[in-house]
Coordinates of C-alpha atoms and ligand atoms in Angstrom, one line a residue:
X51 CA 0.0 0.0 0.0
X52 CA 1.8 3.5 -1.2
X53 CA 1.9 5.6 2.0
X54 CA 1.2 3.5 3.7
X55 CA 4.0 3.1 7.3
X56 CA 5.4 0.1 8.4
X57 CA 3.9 -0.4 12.3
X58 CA 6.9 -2.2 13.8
X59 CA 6.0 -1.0 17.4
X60 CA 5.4 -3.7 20.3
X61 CA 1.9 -3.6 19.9
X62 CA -0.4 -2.9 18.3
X63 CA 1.5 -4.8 14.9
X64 CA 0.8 -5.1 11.5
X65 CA -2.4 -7.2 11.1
X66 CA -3.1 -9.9 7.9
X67 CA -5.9 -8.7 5.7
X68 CA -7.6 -11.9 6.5
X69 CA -8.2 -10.5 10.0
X70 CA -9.0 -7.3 8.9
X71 CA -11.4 -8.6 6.6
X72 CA -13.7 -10.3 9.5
X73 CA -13.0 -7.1 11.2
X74 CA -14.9 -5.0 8.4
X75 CA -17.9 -8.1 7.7
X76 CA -21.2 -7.8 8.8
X77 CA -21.8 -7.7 12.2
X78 CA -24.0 -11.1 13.2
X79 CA -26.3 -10.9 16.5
X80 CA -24.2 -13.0 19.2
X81 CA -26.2 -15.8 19.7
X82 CA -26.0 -16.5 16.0
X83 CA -25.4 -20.1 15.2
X84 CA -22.6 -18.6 12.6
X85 CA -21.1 -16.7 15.4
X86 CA -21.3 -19.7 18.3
X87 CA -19.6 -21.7 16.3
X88 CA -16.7 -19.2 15.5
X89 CA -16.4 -18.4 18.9
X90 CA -16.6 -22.6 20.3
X91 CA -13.5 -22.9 17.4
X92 CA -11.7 -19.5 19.0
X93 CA -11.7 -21.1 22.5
X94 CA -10.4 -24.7 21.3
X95 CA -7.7 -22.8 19.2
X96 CA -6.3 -20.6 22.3
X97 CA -6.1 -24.0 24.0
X98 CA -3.7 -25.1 21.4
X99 CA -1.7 -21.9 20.8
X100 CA -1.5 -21.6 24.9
X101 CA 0.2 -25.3 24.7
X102 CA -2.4 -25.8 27.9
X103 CA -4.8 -28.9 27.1
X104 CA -6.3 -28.9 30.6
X105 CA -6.7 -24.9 30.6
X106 CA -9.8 -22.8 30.6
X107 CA -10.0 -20.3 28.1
X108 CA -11.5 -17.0 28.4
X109 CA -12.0 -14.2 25.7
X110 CA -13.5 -11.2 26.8
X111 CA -13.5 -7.2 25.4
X112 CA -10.5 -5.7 26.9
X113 CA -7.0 -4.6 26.8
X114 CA -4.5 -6.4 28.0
X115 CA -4.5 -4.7 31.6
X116 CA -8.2 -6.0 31.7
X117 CA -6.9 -9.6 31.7
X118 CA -4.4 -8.9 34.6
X119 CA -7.4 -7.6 36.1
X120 CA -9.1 -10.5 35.5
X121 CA -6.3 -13.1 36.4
X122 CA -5.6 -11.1 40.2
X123 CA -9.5 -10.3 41.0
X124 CA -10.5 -14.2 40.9
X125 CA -7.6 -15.4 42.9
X126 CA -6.5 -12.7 45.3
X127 CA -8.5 -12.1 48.3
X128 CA -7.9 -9.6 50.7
X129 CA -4.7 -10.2 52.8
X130 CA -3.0 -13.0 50.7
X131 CA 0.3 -13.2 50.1
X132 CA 1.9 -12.3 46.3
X133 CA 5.4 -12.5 45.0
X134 CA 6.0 -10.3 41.9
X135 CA 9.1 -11.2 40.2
X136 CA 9.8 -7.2 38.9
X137 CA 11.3 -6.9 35.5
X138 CA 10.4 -3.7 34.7
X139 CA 7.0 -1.5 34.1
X140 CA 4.5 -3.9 33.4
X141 CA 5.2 -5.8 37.2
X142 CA 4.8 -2.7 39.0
X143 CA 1.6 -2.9 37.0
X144 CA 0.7 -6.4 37.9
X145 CA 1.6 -5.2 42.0
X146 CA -0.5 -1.9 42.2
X147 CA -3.5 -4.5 40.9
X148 CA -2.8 -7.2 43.5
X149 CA -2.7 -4.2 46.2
X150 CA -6.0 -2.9 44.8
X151 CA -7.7 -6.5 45.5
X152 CA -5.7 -6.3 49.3
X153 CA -3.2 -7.9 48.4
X154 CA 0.6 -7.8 50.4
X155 CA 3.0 -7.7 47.7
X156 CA 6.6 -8.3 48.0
X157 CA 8.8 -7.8 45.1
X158 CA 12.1 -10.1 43.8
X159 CA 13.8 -7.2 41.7
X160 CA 16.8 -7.3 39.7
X161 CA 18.9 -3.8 38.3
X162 CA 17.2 -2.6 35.2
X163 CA 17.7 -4.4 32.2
X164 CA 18.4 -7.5 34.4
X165 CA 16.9 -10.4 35.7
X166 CA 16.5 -12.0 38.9
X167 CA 18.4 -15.4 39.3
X168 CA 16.8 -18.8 39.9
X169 CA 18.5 -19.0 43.6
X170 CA 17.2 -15.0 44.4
X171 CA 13.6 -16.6 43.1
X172 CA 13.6 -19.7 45.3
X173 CA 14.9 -17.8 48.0
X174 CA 12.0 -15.4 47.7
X175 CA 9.6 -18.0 47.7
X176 CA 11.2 -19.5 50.6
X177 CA 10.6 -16.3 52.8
X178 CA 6.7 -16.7 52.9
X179 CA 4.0 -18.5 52.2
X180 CA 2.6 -16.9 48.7
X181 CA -0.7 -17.3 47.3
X182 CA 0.6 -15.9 43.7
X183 CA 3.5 -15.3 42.5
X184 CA 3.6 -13.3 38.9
X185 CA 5.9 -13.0 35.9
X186 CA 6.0 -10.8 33.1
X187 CA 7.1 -13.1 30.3
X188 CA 8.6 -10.2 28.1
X189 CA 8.9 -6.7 30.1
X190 CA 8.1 -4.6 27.5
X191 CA 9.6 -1.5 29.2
X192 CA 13.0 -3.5 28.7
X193 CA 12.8 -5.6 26.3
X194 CA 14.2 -8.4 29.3
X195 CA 12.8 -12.2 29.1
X196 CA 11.9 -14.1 32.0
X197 CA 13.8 -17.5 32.6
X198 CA 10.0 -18.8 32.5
X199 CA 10.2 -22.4 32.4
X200 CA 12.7 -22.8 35.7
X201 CA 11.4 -19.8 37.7
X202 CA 7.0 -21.4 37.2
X203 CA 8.2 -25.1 37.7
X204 CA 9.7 -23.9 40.8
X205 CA 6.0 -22.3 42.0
X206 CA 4.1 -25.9 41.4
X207 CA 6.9 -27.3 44.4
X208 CA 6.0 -24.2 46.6
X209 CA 2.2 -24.8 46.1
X210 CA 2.1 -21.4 44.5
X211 CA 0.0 -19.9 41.5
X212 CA 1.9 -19.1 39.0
X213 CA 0.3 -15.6 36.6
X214 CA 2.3 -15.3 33.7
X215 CA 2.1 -11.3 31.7
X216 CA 2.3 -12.8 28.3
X217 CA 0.8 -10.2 26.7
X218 CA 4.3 -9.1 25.1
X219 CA 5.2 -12.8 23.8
X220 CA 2.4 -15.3 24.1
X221 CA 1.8 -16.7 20.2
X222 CA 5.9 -15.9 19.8
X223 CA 8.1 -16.7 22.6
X224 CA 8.3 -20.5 23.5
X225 CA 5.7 -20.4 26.5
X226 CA 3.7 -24.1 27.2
X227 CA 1.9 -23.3 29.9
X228 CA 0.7 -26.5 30.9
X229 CA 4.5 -28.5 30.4
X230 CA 6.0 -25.6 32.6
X231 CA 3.3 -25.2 35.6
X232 CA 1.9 -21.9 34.7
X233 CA -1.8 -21.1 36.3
X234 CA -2.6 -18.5 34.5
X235 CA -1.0 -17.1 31.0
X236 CA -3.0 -14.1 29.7
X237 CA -2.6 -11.9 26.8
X238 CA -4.0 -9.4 24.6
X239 CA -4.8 -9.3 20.7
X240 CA -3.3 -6.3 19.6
X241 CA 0.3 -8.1 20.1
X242 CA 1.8 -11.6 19.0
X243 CA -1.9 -12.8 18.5
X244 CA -2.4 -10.3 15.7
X245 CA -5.8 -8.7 16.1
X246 CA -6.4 -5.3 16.7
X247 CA -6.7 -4.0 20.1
X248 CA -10.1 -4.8 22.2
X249 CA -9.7 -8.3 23.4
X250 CA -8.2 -9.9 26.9
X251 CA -7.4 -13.2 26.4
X252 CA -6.8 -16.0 29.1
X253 CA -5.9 -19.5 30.0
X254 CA -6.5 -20.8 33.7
X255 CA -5.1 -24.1 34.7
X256 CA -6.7 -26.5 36.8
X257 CA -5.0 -25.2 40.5
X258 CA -6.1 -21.4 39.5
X259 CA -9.5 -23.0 38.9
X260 CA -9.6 -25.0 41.9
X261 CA -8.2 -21.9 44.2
X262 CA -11.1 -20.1 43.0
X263 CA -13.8 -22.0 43.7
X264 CA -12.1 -22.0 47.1
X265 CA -12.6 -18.6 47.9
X266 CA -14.5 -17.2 50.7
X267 CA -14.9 -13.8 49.5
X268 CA -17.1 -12.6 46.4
X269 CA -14.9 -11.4 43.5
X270 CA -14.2 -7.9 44.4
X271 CA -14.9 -7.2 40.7
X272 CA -18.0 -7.4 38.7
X273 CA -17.3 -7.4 34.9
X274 CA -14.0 -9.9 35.3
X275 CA -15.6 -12.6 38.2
X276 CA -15.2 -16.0 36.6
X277 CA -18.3 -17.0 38.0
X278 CA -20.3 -14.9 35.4
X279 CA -18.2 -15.6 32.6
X280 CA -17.2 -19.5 33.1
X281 CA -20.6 -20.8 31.6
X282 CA -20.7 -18.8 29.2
X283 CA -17.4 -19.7 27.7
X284 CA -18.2 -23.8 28.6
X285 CA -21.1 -23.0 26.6
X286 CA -20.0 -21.6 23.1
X287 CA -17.4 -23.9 23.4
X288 CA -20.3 -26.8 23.8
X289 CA -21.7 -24.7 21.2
X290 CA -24.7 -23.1 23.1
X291 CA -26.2 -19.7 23.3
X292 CA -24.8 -18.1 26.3
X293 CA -25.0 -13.9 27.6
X294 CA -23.5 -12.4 30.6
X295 CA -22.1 -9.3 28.5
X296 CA -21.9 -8.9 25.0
X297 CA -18.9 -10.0 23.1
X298 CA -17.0 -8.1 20.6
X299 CA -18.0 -10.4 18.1
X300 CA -16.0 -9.1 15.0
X301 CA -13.1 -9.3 16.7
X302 CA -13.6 -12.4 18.2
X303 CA -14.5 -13.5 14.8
X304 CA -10.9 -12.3 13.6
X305 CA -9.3 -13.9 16.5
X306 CA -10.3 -17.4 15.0
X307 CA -8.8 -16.2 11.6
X308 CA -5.4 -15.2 13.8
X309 CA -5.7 -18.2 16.1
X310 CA -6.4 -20.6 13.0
X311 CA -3.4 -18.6 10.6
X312 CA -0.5 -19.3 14.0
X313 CA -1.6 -23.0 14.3
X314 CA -1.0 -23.6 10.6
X315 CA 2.4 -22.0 10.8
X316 CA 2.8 -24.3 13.8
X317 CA 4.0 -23.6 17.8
X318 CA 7.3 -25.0 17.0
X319 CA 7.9 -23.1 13.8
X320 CA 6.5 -19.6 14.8
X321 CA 9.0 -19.7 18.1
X322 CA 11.7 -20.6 16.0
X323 CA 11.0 -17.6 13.2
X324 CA 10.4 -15.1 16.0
X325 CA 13.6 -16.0 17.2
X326 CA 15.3 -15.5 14.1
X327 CA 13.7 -12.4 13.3
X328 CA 15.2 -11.3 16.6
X329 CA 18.5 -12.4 16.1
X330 CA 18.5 -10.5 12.9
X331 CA 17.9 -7.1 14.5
X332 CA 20.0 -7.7 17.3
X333 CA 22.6 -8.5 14.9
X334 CA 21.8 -5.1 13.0
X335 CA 21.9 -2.7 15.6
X336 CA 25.1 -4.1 17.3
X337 CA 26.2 -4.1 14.3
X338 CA 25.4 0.2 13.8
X339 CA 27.2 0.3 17.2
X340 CA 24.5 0.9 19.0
X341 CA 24.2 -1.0 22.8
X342 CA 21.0 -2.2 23.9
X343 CA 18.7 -2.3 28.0
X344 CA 18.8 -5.4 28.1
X345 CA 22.6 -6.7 30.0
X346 CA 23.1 -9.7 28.0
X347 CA 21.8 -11.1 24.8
X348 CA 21.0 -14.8 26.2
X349 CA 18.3 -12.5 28.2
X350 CA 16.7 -10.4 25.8
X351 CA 13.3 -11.1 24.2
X352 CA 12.4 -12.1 20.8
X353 CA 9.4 -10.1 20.2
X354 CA 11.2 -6.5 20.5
X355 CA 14.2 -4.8 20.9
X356 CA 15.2 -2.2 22.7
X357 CA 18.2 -0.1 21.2
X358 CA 19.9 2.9 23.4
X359 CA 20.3 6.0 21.4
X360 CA 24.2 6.4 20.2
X361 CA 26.2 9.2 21.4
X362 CA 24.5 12.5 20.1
X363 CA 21.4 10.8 18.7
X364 CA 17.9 11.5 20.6
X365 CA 14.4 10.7 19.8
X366 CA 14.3 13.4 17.0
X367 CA 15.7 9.8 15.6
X368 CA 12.1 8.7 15.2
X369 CA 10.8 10.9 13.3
X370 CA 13.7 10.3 11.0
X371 CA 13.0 6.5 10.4
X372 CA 9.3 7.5 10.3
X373 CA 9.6 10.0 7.2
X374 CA 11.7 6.5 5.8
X375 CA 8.6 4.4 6.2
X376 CA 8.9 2.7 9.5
X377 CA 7.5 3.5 12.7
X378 CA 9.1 2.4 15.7
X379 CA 8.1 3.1 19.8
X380 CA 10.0 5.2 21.8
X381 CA 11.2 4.6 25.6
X382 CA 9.0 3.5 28.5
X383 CA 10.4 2.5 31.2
X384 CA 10.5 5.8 33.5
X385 CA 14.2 6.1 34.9
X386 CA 15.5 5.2 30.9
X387 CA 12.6 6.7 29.3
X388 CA 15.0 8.8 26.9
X389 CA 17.2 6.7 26.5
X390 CA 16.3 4.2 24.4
X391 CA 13.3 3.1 21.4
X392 CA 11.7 -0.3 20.8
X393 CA 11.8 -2.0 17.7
X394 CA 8.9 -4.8 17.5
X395 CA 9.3 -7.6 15.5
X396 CA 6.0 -10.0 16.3
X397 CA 3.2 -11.8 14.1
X398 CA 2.8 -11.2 10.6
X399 CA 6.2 -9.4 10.6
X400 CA 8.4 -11.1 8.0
X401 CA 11.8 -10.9 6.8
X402 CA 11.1 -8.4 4.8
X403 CA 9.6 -6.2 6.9
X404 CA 12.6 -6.9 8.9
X405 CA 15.0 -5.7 6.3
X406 CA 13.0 -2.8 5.5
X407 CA 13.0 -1.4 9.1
X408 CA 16.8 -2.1 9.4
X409 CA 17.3 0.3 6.5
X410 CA 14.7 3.3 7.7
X411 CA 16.7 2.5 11.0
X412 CA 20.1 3.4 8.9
X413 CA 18.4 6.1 7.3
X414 CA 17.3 7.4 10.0
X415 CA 20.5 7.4 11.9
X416 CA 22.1 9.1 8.3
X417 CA 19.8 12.0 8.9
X418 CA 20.3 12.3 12.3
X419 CA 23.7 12.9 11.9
X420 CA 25.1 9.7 13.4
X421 CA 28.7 8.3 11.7
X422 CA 28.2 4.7 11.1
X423 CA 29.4 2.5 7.8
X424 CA 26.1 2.7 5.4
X425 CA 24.8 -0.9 4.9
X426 CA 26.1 -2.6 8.1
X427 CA 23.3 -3.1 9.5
X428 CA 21.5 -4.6 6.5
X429 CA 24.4 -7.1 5.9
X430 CA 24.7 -7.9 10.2
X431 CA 20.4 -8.9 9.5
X432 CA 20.7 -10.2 6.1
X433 CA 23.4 -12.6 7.4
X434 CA 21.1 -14.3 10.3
X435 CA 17.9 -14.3 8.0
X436 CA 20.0 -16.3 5.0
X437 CA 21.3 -18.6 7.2
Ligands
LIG71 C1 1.1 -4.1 26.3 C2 1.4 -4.8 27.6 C3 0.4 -4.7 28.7 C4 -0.8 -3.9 28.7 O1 -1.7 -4.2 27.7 P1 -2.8 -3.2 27.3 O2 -3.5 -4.0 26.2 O3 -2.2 -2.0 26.8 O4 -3.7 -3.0 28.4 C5 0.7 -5.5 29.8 N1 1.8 -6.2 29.9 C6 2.7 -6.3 29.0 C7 3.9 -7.1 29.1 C8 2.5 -5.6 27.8 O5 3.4 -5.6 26.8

C-alpha cells in the first residue's frame, strides 16, 4: 500500500488482511449459530496456541490490563500473600492491581535491564507463604525475558500460582503453559496474537480453577468474576447460546482467523522464526554500534528490541525513520525513558519487513547525523535471516 507506514512498534503490529477482513464483515447478533460456532473454534484454538490442554479459556473485550485484572481479582482475596518477580513496568503494574484487590506484595527485583536469578527466586519463595507469585514473560519496558520455564516449575513445588504477563510474547516466545506449571498465562490481541486491540485473552489451569472456587470472598470485581463468565465460555465452546455481557464479536471472529493462521504456521515453527527475526535485528543494531537495555543477549526477548540512542542521537531519531517508512516506539520504562526506542518484531512481521526497518533505521540514523558505515546493518540482518 503506497503511503502507507510500516507499524513495527510492540503492539499494536501489523495485522493480515484476512483478519481485517472479518474485522470490516457484517456484524452477526451473538447468539448467532454462525457466530457460536466461530467463537466454540476460538476457545479450542487458544487452548492449542497456549500449549495448555487442561486450561480454561476465556476471551472477553479488553485490553491487556483488563486480563491482569481478570487473572488477580478471581484469585486474590484480601490479605493474601503475592510475590511479583519485577522486570520492569509492566510488574509494577501487575503489584498496584494485586494491592488494589488487598493484596501484600513483595517484590524479587533485579537492576534494570536485568533479571532476577533462579536462587534469588527460590529464595523469595522461601521467605513466605505466597498465594501468587507473577511473571511478566517479556517486560516490555526492557525488552528483558523471563527465565520462565525454571522460575514457574519452581512455583508448582512451593504450592504457588503461578500468573504469567504474556501479553508481550504469548503466540511468539516459547511459552507451554501446561509442560511448565503456569496457572494462569493471559494476553491481549493487539500483540503476537495479531488482532487489533479490544480483546483480553486467558488461560486458567486446573490449581487457579480449583483456588477459586475455594474462595470465601465474592470477587471484588464485577465485569471480570469467573463466576459470570465460566458458563458462558463452557457453553459456546459446547456450542450453546450463552449472555452475561456482549462480546465483541467481530473481533472475536478475527481472532479465530489469527488463532487458526499461528496454528497452521505451527507452535514450534512460529517460536523458532520469532527468534530469528530477533536475532537478525539484534545483529543489526550491534552491528550500527548501538548498545542495547537489556545486560546480555541470552536474556533479551524475541518479540522486541530495545536499542539505546548512540552518542548525540535522541528521539528526533524517530521521526527520522518515520519520514523513511517505518515507525518504531519510543522509551518507557521511567528512569531510561529517553534513552532508548523499541523496535517490534512480532506476528505477521516477515523478513522483509525486517529488512525494510533495518534500512529506515540506517536512514534514519544518516539523517540524524550519526557516523556509522552505510549498509552494516543490513548485511549484520541479512546474514542471520540467510542462514
Ligand atoms: C502491552 C502490555 C500490557 C498492557 O496491555 P494493554 O492492552 O495496553 O492494556 C501489559 N503487559 C505487557 C507485558 C505488555 O506488553
Amino acid at each position: 500500500m503506497k503511503g502507507r507506514k510500516l507499524l513495527m512498534i510492540p503492539g499494536p503490529i501489523e495485522f493480515d488482511p484476512a483478519v481485517m477482513e472479518v474485522m470490516g464483515a457484517a456484524t452477526t447478533s451473538h447468539v448467532a449459530p454462525e457466530f457460536i460456532e466461530i467463537f466454540g473454534q476460538a476457545l479450542e484454538r487458544m487452548r492449542q496456541v497456549w500449549l495448555a490442554s487442561d486450561g480454561q479459556p476465556f476471551a472477553v473485550a479488553g485490553s491487556g490490563t483488563l486480563a491482569m485484572d481478570m487473572a488477580v481479582a478471581n484469585l486474590i482475596e484480601p490479605g493474601d500473600r503475592a510475590l511479583v518477580i519485577n522486570t520492569g513496568f509492566f510488574s509494577d503494574r501487575m503489584a498496584s492491581i494485586l494491592e488494589r484487590y488487598g493484596a501484600e506484595v513483595d517484590h524479587v527485583r533485579a537492576p534494570l535491564g536485568d533479571r532476577p536469578s533462579i536462587e534469588e527466586v527460590e529464595a523469595a519463595l522461601r521467605r513466605a507463604n505466597y498465594k501468587v507469585m507473577t511473571i511478566t514473560h517479556v517486560d516490555t519496558s526492557t525488552g528483558v525475558l523471563a527465565d520462565l520455564e525454571s522460575w514457574a516449575k519452581l512455583s508448582c513445588q512451593w504450592e504457588t500460582l503461578t500468573i504469567v504477563d504474556g501479553v508481550c510474547s504469548l503466540a511468539a516466545e516459547e511459552l507451554r503453559q501446561q509442560d511448565w506449571c503456569v496457572d494462569v498465562a493471559l494476553t491481549a490481541s493487539q500483540k503476537a496474537v495479531g488482532v487489533p486491540p479490544g480483546l483480553a485473552l486467558l488461560v486458567a489451569g486446573p490449581r487457579a480453577l480449583e483456588a477459586f472456587r475455594r474462595r470465601r470472598r465474592p470477587v471484588a470485581n464485577y465485569y471480570v468474576d469467573w463466576n459470570s463468565w465460566l458458563p458462558v465460555m463452557e457453553a459456546y465452546e459446547a456450542r450453546q447460546r450463552a449472555y452475561f455481557a456482549t462480546p465483541a464479536t467481530n473481533l472475536v471472529a478475527a481472532l479465530n482467523v489469527s488463532l487458526g493462521q499461528i496454528l497452521a504456521e505451527g507452535m514450534e515453527a512460529r517460536f523458532e522464526r520469532h527468534c530469528r527475526m530477533s536475532r537478525a535485528v539484534k545483529a543489526a543494531v550491534s552491528a550500527l554500534g548501538l548498545d542495547q537495555v537489556p545486560a546480555r543477549d541470552d536474556i533479551a526477548a524475541h518479540t522486541l528490541t530495545a536499542p539505546c540512542y548512540p552518542e548525540g542521537v535522541d528521539s528526533g531519531l524517530l521521526g527520522h525513520v518515520k519520514a523513511a517508512g517505518v515507525i518504531l516506539a519510543g522509551g518507557l520504562h521511567p528512569d531510561i525513558k529517553t534513552e532508548y526506542f523499541r523496535i517490534g518484531h512480532m506476528g505477521v512481521t516477515n523478513f522483509g519487513d525486517i529488512l525494510a526497518t533495518i534500512g529506515a533505521l540506517e536512514q534514519g540514523l544518516m539523517a540524524a547525523g550519526y557516523d556509522f558505515e552505510p549498509g552494516a546493518g543490513l548485511a549484520a540482518a541479512q546474514a542471520f535471516l540467510l542462514d
